[in-house]
PDB file of C-alpha atoms and ligand atoms in Angstrom:
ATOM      1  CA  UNK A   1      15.669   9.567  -4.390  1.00  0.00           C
ATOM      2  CA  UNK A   2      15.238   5.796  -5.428  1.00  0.00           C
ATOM      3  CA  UNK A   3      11.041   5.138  -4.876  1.00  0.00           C
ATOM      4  CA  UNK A   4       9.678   1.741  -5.553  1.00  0.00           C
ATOM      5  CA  UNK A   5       5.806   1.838  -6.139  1.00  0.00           C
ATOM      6  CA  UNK A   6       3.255  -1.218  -6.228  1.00  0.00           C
ATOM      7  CA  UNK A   7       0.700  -0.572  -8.290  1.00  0.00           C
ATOM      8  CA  UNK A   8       2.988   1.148 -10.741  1.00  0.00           C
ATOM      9  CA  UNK A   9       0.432   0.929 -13.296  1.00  0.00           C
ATOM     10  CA  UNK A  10      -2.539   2.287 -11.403  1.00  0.00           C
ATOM     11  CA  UNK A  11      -4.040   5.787 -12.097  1.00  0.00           C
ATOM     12  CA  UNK A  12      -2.423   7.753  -9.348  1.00  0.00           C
ATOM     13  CA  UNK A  13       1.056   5.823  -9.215  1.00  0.00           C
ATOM     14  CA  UNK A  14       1.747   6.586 -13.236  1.00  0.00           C
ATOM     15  CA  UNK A  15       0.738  10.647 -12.408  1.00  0.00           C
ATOM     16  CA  UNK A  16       3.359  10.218  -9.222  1.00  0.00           C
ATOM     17  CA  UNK A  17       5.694   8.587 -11.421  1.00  0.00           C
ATOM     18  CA  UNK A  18       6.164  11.157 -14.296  1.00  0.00           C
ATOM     19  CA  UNK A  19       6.091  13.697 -11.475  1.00  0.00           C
ATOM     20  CA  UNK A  20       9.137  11.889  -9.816  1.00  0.00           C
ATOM     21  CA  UNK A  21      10.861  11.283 -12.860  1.00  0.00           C
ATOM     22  CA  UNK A  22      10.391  14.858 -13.983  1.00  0.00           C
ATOM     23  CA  UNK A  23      12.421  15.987 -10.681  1.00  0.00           C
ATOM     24  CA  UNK A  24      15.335  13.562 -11.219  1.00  0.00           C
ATOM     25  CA  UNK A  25      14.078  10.685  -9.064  1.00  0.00           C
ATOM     26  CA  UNK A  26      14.845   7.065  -9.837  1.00  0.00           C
ATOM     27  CA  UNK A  27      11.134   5.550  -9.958  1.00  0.00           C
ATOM     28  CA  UNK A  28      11.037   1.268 -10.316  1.00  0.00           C
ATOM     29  CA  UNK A  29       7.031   0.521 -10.865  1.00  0.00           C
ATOM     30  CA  UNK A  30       6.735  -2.642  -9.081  1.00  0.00           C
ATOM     31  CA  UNK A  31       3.449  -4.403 -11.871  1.00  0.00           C
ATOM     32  CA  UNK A  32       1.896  -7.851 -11.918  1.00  0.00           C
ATOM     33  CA  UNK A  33       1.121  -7.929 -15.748  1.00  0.00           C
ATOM     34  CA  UNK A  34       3.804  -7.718 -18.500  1.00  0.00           C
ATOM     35  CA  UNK A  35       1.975  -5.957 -20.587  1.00  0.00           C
ATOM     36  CA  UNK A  36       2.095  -3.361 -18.841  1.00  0.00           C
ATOM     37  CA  UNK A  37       6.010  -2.945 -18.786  1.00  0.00           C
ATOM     38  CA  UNK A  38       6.251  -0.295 -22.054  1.00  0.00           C
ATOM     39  CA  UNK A  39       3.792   2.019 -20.367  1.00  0.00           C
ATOM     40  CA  UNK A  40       5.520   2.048 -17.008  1.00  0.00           C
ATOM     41  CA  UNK A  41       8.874   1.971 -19.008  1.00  0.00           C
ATOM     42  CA  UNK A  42       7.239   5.602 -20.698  1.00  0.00           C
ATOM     43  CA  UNK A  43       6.400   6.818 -17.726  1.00  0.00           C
ATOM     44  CA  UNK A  44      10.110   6.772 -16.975  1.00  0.00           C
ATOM     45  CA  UNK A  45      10.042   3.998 -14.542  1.00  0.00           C
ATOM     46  CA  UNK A  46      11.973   0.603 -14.512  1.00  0.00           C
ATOM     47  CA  UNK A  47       9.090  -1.925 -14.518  1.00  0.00           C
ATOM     48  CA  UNK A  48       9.697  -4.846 -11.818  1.00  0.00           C
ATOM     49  CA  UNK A  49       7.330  -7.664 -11.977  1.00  0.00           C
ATOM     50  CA  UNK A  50       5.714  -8.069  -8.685  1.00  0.00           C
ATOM     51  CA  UNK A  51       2.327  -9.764  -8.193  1.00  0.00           C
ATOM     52  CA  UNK A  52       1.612  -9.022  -4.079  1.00  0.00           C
ATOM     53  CA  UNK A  53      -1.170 -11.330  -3.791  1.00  0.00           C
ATOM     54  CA  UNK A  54       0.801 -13.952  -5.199  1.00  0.00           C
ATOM     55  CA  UNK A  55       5.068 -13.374  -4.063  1.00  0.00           C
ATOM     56  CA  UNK A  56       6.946 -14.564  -1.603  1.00  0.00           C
ATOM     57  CA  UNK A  57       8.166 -11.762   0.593  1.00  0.00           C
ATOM     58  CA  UNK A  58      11.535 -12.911  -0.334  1.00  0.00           C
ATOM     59  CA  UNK A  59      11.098 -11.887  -3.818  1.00  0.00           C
ATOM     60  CA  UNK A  60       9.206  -8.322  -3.020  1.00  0.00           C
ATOM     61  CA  UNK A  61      12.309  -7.148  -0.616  1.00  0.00           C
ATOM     62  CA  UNK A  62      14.545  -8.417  -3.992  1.00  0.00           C
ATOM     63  CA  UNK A  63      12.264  -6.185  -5.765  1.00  0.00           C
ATOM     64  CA  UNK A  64      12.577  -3.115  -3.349  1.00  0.00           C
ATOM     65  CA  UNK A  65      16.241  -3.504  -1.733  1.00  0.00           C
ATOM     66  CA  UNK A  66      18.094  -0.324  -1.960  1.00  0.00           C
ATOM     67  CA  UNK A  67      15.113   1.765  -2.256  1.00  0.00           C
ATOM     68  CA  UNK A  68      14.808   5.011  -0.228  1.00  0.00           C
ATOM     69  CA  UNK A  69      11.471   4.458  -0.274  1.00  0.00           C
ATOM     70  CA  UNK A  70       8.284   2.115  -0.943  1.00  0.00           C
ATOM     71  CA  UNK A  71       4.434   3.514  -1.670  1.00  0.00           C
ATOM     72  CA  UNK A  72       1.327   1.529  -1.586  1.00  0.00           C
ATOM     73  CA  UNK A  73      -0.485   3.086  -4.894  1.00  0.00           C
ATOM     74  CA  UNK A  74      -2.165  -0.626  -5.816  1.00  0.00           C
ATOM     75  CA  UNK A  75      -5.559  -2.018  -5.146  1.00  0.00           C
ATOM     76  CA  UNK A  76      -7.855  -4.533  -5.977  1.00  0.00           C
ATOM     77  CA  UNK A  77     -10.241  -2.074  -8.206  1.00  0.00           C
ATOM     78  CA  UNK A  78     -13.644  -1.165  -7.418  1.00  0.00           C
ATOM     79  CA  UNK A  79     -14.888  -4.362  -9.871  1.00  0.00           C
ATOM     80  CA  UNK A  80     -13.314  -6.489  -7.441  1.00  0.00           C
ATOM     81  CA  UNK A  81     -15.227  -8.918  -4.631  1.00  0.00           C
ATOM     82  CA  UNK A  82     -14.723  -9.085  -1.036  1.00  0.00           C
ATOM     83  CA  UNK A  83     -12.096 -11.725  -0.665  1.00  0.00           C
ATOM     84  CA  UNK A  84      -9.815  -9.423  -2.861  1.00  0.00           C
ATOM     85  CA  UNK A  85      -9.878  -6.436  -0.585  1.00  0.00           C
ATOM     86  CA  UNK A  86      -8.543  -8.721   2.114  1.00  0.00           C
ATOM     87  CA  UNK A  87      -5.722 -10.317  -0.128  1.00  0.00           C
ATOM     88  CA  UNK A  88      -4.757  -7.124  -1.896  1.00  0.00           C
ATOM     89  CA  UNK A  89      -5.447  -4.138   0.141  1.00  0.00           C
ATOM     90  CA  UNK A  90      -4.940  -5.745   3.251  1.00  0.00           C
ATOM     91  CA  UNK A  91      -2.439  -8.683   2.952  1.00  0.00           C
ATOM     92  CA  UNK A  92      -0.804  -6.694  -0.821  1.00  0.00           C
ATOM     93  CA  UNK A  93       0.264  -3.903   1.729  1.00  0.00           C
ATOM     94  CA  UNK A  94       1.512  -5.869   4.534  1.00  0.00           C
ATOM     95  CA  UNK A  95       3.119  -8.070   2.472  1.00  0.00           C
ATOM     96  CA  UNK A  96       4.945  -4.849   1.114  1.00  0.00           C
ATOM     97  CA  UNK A  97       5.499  -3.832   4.711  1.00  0.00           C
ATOM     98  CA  UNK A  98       7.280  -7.179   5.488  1.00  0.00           C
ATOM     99  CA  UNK A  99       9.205  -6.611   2.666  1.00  0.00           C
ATOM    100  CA  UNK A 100       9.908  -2.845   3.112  1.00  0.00           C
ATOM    101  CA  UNK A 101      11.412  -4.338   6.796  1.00  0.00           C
ATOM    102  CA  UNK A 102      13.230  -7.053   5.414  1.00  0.00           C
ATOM    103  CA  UNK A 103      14.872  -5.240   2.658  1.00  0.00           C
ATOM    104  CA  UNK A 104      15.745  -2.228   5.340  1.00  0.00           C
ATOM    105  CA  UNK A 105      13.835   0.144   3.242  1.00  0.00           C
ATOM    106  CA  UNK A 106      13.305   3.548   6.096  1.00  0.00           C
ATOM    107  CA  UNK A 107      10.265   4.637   4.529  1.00  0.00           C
ATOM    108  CA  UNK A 108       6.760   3.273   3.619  1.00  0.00           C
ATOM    109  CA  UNK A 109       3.758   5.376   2.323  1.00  0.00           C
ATOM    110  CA  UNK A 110       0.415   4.315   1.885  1.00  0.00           C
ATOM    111  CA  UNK A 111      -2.093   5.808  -0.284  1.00  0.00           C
ATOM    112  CA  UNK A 112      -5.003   4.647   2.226  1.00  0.00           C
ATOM    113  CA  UNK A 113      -9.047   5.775   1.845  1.00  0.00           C
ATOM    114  CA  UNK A 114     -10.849   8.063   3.377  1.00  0.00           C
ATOM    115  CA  UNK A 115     -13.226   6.397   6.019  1.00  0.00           C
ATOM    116  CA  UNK A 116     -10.656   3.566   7.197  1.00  0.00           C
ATOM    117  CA  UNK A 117      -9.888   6.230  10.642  1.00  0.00           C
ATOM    118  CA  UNK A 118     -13.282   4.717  11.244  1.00  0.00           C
ATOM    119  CA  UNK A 119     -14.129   1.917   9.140  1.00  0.00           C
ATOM    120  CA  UNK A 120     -18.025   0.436   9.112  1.00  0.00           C
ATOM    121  CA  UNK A 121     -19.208  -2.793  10.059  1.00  0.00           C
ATOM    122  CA  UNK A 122     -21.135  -4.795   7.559  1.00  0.00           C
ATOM    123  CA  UNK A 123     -20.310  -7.393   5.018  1.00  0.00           C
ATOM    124  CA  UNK A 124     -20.799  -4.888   1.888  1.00  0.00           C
ATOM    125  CA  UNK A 125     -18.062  -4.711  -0.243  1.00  0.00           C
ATOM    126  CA  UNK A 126     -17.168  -0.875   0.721  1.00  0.00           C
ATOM    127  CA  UNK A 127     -17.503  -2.179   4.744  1.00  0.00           C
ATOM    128  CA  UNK A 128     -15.178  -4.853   4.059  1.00  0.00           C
ATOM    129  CA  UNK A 129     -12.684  -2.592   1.401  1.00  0.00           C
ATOM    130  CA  UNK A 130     -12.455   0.072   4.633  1.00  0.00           C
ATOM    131  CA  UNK A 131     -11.736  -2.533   7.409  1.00  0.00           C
ATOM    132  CA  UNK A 132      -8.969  -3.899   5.302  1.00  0.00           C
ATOM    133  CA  UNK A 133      -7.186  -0.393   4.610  1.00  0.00           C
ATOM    134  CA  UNK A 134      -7.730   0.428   8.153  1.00  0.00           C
ATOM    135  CA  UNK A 135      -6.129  -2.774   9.036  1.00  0.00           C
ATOM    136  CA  UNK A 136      -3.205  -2.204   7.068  1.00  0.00           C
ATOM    137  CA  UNK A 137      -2.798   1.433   7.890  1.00  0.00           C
ATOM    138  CA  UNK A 138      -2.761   0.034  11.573  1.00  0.00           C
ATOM    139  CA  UNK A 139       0.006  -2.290  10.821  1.00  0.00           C
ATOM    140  CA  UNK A 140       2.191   0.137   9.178  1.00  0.00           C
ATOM    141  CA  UNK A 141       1.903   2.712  11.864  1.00  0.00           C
ATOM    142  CA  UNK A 142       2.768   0.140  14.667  1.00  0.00           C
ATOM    143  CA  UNK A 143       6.079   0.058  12.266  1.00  0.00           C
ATOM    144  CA  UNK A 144       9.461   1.686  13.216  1.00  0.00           C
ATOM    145  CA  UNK A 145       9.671   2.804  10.111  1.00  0.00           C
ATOM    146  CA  UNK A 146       9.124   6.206   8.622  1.00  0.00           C
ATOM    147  CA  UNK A 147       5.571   5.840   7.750  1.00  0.00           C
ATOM    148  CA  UNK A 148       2.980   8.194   5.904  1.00  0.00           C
ATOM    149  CA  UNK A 149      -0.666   7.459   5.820  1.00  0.00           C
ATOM    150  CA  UNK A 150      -2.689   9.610   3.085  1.00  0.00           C
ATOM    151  CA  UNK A 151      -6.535   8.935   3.050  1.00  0.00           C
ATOM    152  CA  UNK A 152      -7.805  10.545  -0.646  1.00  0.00           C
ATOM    153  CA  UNK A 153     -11.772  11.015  -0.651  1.00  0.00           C
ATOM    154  CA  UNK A 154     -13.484   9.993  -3.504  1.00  0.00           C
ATOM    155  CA  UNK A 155     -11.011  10.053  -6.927  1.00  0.00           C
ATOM    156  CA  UNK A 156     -11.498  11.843  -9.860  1.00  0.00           C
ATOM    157  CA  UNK A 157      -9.666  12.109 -13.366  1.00  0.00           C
ATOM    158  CA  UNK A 158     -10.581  15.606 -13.279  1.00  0.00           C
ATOM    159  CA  UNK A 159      -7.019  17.849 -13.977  1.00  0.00           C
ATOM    160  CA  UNK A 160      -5.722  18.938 -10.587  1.00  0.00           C
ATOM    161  CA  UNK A 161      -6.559  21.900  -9.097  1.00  0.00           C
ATOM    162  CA  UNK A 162      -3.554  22.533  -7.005  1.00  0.00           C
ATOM    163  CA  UNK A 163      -5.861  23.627  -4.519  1.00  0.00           C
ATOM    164  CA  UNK A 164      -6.848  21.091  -1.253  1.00  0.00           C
ATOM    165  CA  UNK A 165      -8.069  20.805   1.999  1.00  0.00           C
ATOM    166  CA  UNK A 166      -5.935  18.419   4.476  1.00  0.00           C
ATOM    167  CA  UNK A 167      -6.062  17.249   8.100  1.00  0.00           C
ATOM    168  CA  UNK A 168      -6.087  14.542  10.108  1.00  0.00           C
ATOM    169  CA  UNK A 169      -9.908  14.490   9.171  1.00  0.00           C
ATOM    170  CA  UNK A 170     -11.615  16.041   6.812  1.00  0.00           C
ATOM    171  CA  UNK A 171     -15.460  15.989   5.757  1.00  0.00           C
ATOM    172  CA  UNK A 172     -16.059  13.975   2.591  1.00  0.00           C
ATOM    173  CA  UNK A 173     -15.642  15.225  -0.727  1.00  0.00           C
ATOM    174  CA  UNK A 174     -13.731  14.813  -4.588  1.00  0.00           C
ATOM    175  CA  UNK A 175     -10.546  14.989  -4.585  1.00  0.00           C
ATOM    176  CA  UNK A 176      -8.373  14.791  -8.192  1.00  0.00           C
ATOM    177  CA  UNK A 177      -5.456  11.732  -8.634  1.00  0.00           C
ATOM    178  CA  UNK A 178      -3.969  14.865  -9.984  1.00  0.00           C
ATOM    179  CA  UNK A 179      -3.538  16.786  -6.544  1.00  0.00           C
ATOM    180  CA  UNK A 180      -2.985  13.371  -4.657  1.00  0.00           C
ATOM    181  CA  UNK A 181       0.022  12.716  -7.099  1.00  0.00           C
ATOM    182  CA  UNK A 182       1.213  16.402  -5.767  1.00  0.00           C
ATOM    183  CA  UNK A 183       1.131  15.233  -2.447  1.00  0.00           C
ATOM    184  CA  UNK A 184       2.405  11.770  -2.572  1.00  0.00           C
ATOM    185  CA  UNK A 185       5.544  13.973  -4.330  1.00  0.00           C
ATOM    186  CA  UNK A 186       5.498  15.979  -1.165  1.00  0.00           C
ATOM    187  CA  UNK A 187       4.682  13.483   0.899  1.00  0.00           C
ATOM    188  CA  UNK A 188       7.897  11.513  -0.305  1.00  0.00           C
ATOM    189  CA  UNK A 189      10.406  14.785  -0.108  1.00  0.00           C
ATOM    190  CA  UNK A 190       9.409  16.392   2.660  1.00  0.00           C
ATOM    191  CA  UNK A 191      10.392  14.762   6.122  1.00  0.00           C
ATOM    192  CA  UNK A 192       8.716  16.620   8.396  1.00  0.00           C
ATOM    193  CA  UNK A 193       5.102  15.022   7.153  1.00  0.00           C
ATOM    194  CA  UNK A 194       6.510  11.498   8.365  1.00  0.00           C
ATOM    195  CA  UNK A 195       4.737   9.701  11.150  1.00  0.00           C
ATOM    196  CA  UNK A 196       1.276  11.429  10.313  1.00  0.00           C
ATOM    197  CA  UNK A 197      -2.006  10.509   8.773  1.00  0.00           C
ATOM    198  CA  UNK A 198      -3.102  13.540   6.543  1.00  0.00           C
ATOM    199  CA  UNK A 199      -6.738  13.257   4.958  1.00  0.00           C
ATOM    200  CA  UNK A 200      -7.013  14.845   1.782  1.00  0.00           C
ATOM    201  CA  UNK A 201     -10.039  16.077  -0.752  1.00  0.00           C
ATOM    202  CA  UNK A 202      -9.869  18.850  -3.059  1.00  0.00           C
ATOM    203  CA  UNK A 203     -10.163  22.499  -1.181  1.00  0.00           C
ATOM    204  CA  UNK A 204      -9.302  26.353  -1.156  1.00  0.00           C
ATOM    205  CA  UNK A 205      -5.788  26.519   0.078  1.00  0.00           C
ATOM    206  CA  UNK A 206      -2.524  25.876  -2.168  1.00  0.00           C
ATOM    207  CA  UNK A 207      -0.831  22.539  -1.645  1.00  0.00           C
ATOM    208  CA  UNK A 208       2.237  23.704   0.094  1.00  0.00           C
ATOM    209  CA  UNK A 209       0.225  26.021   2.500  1.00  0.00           C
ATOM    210  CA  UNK A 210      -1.935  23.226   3.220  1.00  0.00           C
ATOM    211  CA  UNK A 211       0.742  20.895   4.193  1.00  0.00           C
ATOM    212  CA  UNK A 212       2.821  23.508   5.894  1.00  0.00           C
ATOM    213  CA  UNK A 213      -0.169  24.358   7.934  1.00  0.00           C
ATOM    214  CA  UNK A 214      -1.028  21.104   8.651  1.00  0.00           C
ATOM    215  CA  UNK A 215       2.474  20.195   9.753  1.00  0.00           C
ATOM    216  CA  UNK A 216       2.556  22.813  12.166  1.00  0.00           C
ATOM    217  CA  UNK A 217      -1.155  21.926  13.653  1.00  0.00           C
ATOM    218  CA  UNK A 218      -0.870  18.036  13.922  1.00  0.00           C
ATOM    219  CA  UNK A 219       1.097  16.829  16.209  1.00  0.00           C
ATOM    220  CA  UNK A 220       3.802  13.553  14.964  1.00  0.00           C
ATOM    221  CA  UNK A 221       3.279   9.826  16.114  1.00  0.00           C
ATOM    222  CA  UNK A 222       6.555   9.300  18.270  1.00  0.00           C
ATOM    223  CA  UNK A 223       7.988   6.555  17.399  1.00  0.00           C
TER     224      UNK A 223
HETATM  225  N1  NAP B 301     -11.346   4.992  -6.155  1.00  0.00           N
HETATM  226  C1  NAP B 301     -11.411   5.829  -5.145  1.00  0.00           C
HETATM  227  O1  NAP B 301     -12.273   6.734  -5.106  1.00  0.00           O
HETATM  228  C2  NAP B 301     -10.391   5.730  -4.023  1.00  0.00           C
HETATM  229  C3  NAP B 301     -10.528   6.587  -2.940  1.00  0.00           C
HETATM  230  C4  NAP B 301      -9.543   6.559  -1.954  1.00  0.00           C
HETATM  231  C5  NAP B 301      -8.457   5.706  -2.068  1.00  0.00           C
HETATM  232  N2  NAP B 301      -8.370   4.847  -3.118  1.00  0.00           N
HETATM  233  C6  NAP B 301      -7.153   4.001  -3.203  1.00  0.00           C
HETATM  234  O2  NAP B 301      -6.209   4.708  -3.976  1.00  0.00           O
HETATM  235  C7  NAP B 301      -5.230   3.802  -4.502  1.00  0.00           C
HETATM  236  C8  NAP B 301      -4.917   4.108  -5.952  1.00  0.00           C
HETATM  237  O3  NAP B 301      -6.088   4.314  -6.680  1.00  0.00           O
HETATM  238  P1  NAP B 301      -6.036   4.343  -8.301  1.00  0.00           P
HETATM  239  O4  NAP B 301      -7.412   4.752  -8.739  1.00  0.00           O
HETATM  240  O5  NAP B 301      -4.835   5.060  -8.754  1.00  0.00           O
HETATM  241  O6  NAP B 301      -5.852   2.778  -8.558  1.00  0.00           O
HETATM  242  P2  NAP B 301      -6.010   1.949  -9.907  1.00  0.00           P
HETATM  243  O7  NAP B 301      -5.936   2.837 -11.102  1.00  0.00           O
HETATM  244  O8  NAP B 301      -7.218   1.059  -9.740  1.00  0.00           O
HETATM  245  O9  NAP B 301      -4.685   1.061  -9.878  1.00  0.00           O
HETATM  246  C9  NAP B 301      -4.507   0.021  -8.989  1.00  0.00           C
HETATM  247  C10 NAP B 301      -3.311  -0.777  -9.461  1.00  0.00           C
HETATM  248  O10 NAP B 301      -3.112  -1.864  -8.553  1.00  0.00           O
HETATM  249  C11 NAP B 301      -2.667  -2.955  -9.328  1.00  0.00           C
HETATM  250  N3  NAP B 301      -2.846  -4.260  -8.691  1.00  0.00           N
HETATM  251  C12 NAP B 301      -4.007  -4.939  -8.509  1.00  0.00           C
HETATM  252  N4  NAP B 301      -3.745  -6.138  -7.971  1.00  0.00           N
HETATM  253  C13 NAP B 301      -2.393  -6.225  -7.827  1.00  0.00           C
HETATM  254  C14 NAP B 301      -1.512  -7.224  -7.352  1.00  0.00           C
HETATM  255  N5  NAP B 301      -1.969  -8.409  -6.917  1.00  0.00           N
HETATM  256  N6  NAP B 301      -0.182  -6.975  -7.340  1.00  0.00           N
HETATM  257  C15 NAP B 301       0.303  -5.795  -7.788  1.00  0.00           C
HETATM  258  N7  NAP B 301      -0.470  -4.801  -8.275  1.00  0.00           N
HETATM  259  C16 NAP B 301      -1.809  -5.028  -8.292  1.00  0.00           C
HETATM  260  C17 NAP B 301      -3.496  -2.874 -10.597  1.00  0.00           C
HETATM  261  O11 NAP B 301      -2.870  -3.617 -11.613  1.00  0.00           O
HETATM  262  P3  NAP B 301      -3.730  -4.466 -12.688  1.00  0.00           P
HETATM  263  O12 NAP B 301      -4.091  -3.494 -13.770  1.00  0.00           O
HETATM  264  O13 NAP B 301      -2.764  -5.523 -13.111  1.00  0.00           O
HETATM  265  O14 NAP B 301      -4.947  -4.986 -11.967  1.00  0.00           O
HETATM  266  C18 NAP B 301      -3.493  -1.377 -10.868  1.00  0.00           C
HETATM  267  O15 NAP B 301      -2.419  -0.986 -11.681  1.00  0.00           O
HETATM  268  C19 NAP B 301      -5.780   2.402  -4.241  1.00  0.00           C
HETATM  269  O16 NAP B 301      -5.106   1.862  -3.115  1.00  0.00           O
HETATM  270  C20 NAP B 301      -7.250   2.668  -3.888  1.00  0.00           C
HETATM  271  O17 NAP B 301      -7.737   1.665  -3.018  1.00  0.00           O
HETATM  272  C21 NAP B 301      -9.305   4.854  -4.100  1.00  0.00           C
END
């Protein structure tokens, strides 16, 4: 399949990437700084200069047309202040959205956060950082499109484990970018996970036991 990713250059998105590649998929890592084109180009990807907090959506659905797929893997960093969680988690992923519509792109996934199915009040930066996944996630699932929410815990560079817990909610805890990569892979060829908001941290069961557990438990969002 033909996935476009924004954040192409982000932690998770260059593990999904050579995981993609590795299968045969055609992977174009949507970036905002040049430099990072060779190590996106390694990866296997076709780099595509894309800044979301500062395109038009005309030139994002340029960037993604013809894609079987877009996934939300970018984010304003944990260094980042409050206004940037509105511009680039929020508005980065709707604007992506838009674009995803425009373009006629059928799928979207999001690679969300843990704590946006109930986001805090509070003007922290966290508070604010949850409210704007949560109202992005919102957005997407109010879509017609084929739309996959996936709320990691807290990330680790520890090598994946293979081995998570997922449902709808789950308690926090860890979970590796190694094992979300996994699933975003799943996530991305398997179509009966679409329409469903799967919670992730690291667990006991085997990744394809957990999701095909999971997708007989939880019931799909109907379009
Ligand atoms: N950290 C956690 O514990 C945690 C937990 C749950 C979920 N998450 C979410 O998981 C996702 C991926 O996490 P990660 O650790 O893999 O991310 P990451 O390594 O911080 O990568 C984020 C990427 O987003 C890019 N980006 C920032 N602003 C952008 C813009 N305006 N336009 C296009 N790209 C932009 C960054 O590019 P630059 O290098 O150019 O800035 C970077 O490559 C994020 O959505 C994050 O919010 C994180």
């Amino acid at each position: 399949m033909d996935v476009a990713i924004a954040g192409a250059h982000g932690r998770i998105a260059r593990r999904l990437t050579r995981r993609l590649v590795a299968r045969g998929d055609t992977v174009r890592g949507l970036i905002r700084d040049p430099a990072h084109a060779d190590d996106v180009r390694a990866d296997g990807a076709d780099p595509v200069l894309c800044d979301l907090e500062r395109s038009l959506v005309t030139d994002v659905a340029l960037a993604v047309e013809g894609a079987d797929a877009v996934l939300f893997a970018a984010g304003a960093g944990p260094g980042s202040g409050a206004s940037r969680k509105g511009t680039m988690d929020r508005d980065g992923a709707l604007l992506l959205l838009e674009a995803a519509r425009s373009a006629r792109v059928p799928e979207y996934v999001m690679v969300s956060a843990m704590g946006a199915e109930d986001p805090p009040d509070g003007d922290d930066v966290f508070s604010v950082y949850l409210r704007a996944k949560a109202d992005a996630d919102r957005e997407l699932m109010a879509s017609e499109l084929a739309w996959t929410v996936v709320r990691p815990g807290r990330l680790t560079d520890d090598p994946g484990a293979g081995r998570v817990r997922i449902a709808r909610r789950v308690p926090r805890g860890d979970v590796t970018r190694d094992d979300v990569a996994a699933l975003l892979d799943a996530v991305l060829h398997d179509h009966r996970i679409a329409r469903r908001v799967l919670a992730v941290t690291g667990g006991d069961e085997p990744l394809a036991e957990a999701i095909d557990r999971f997708v007989s438990a939880d019931p799909r969002d109907e379009a």
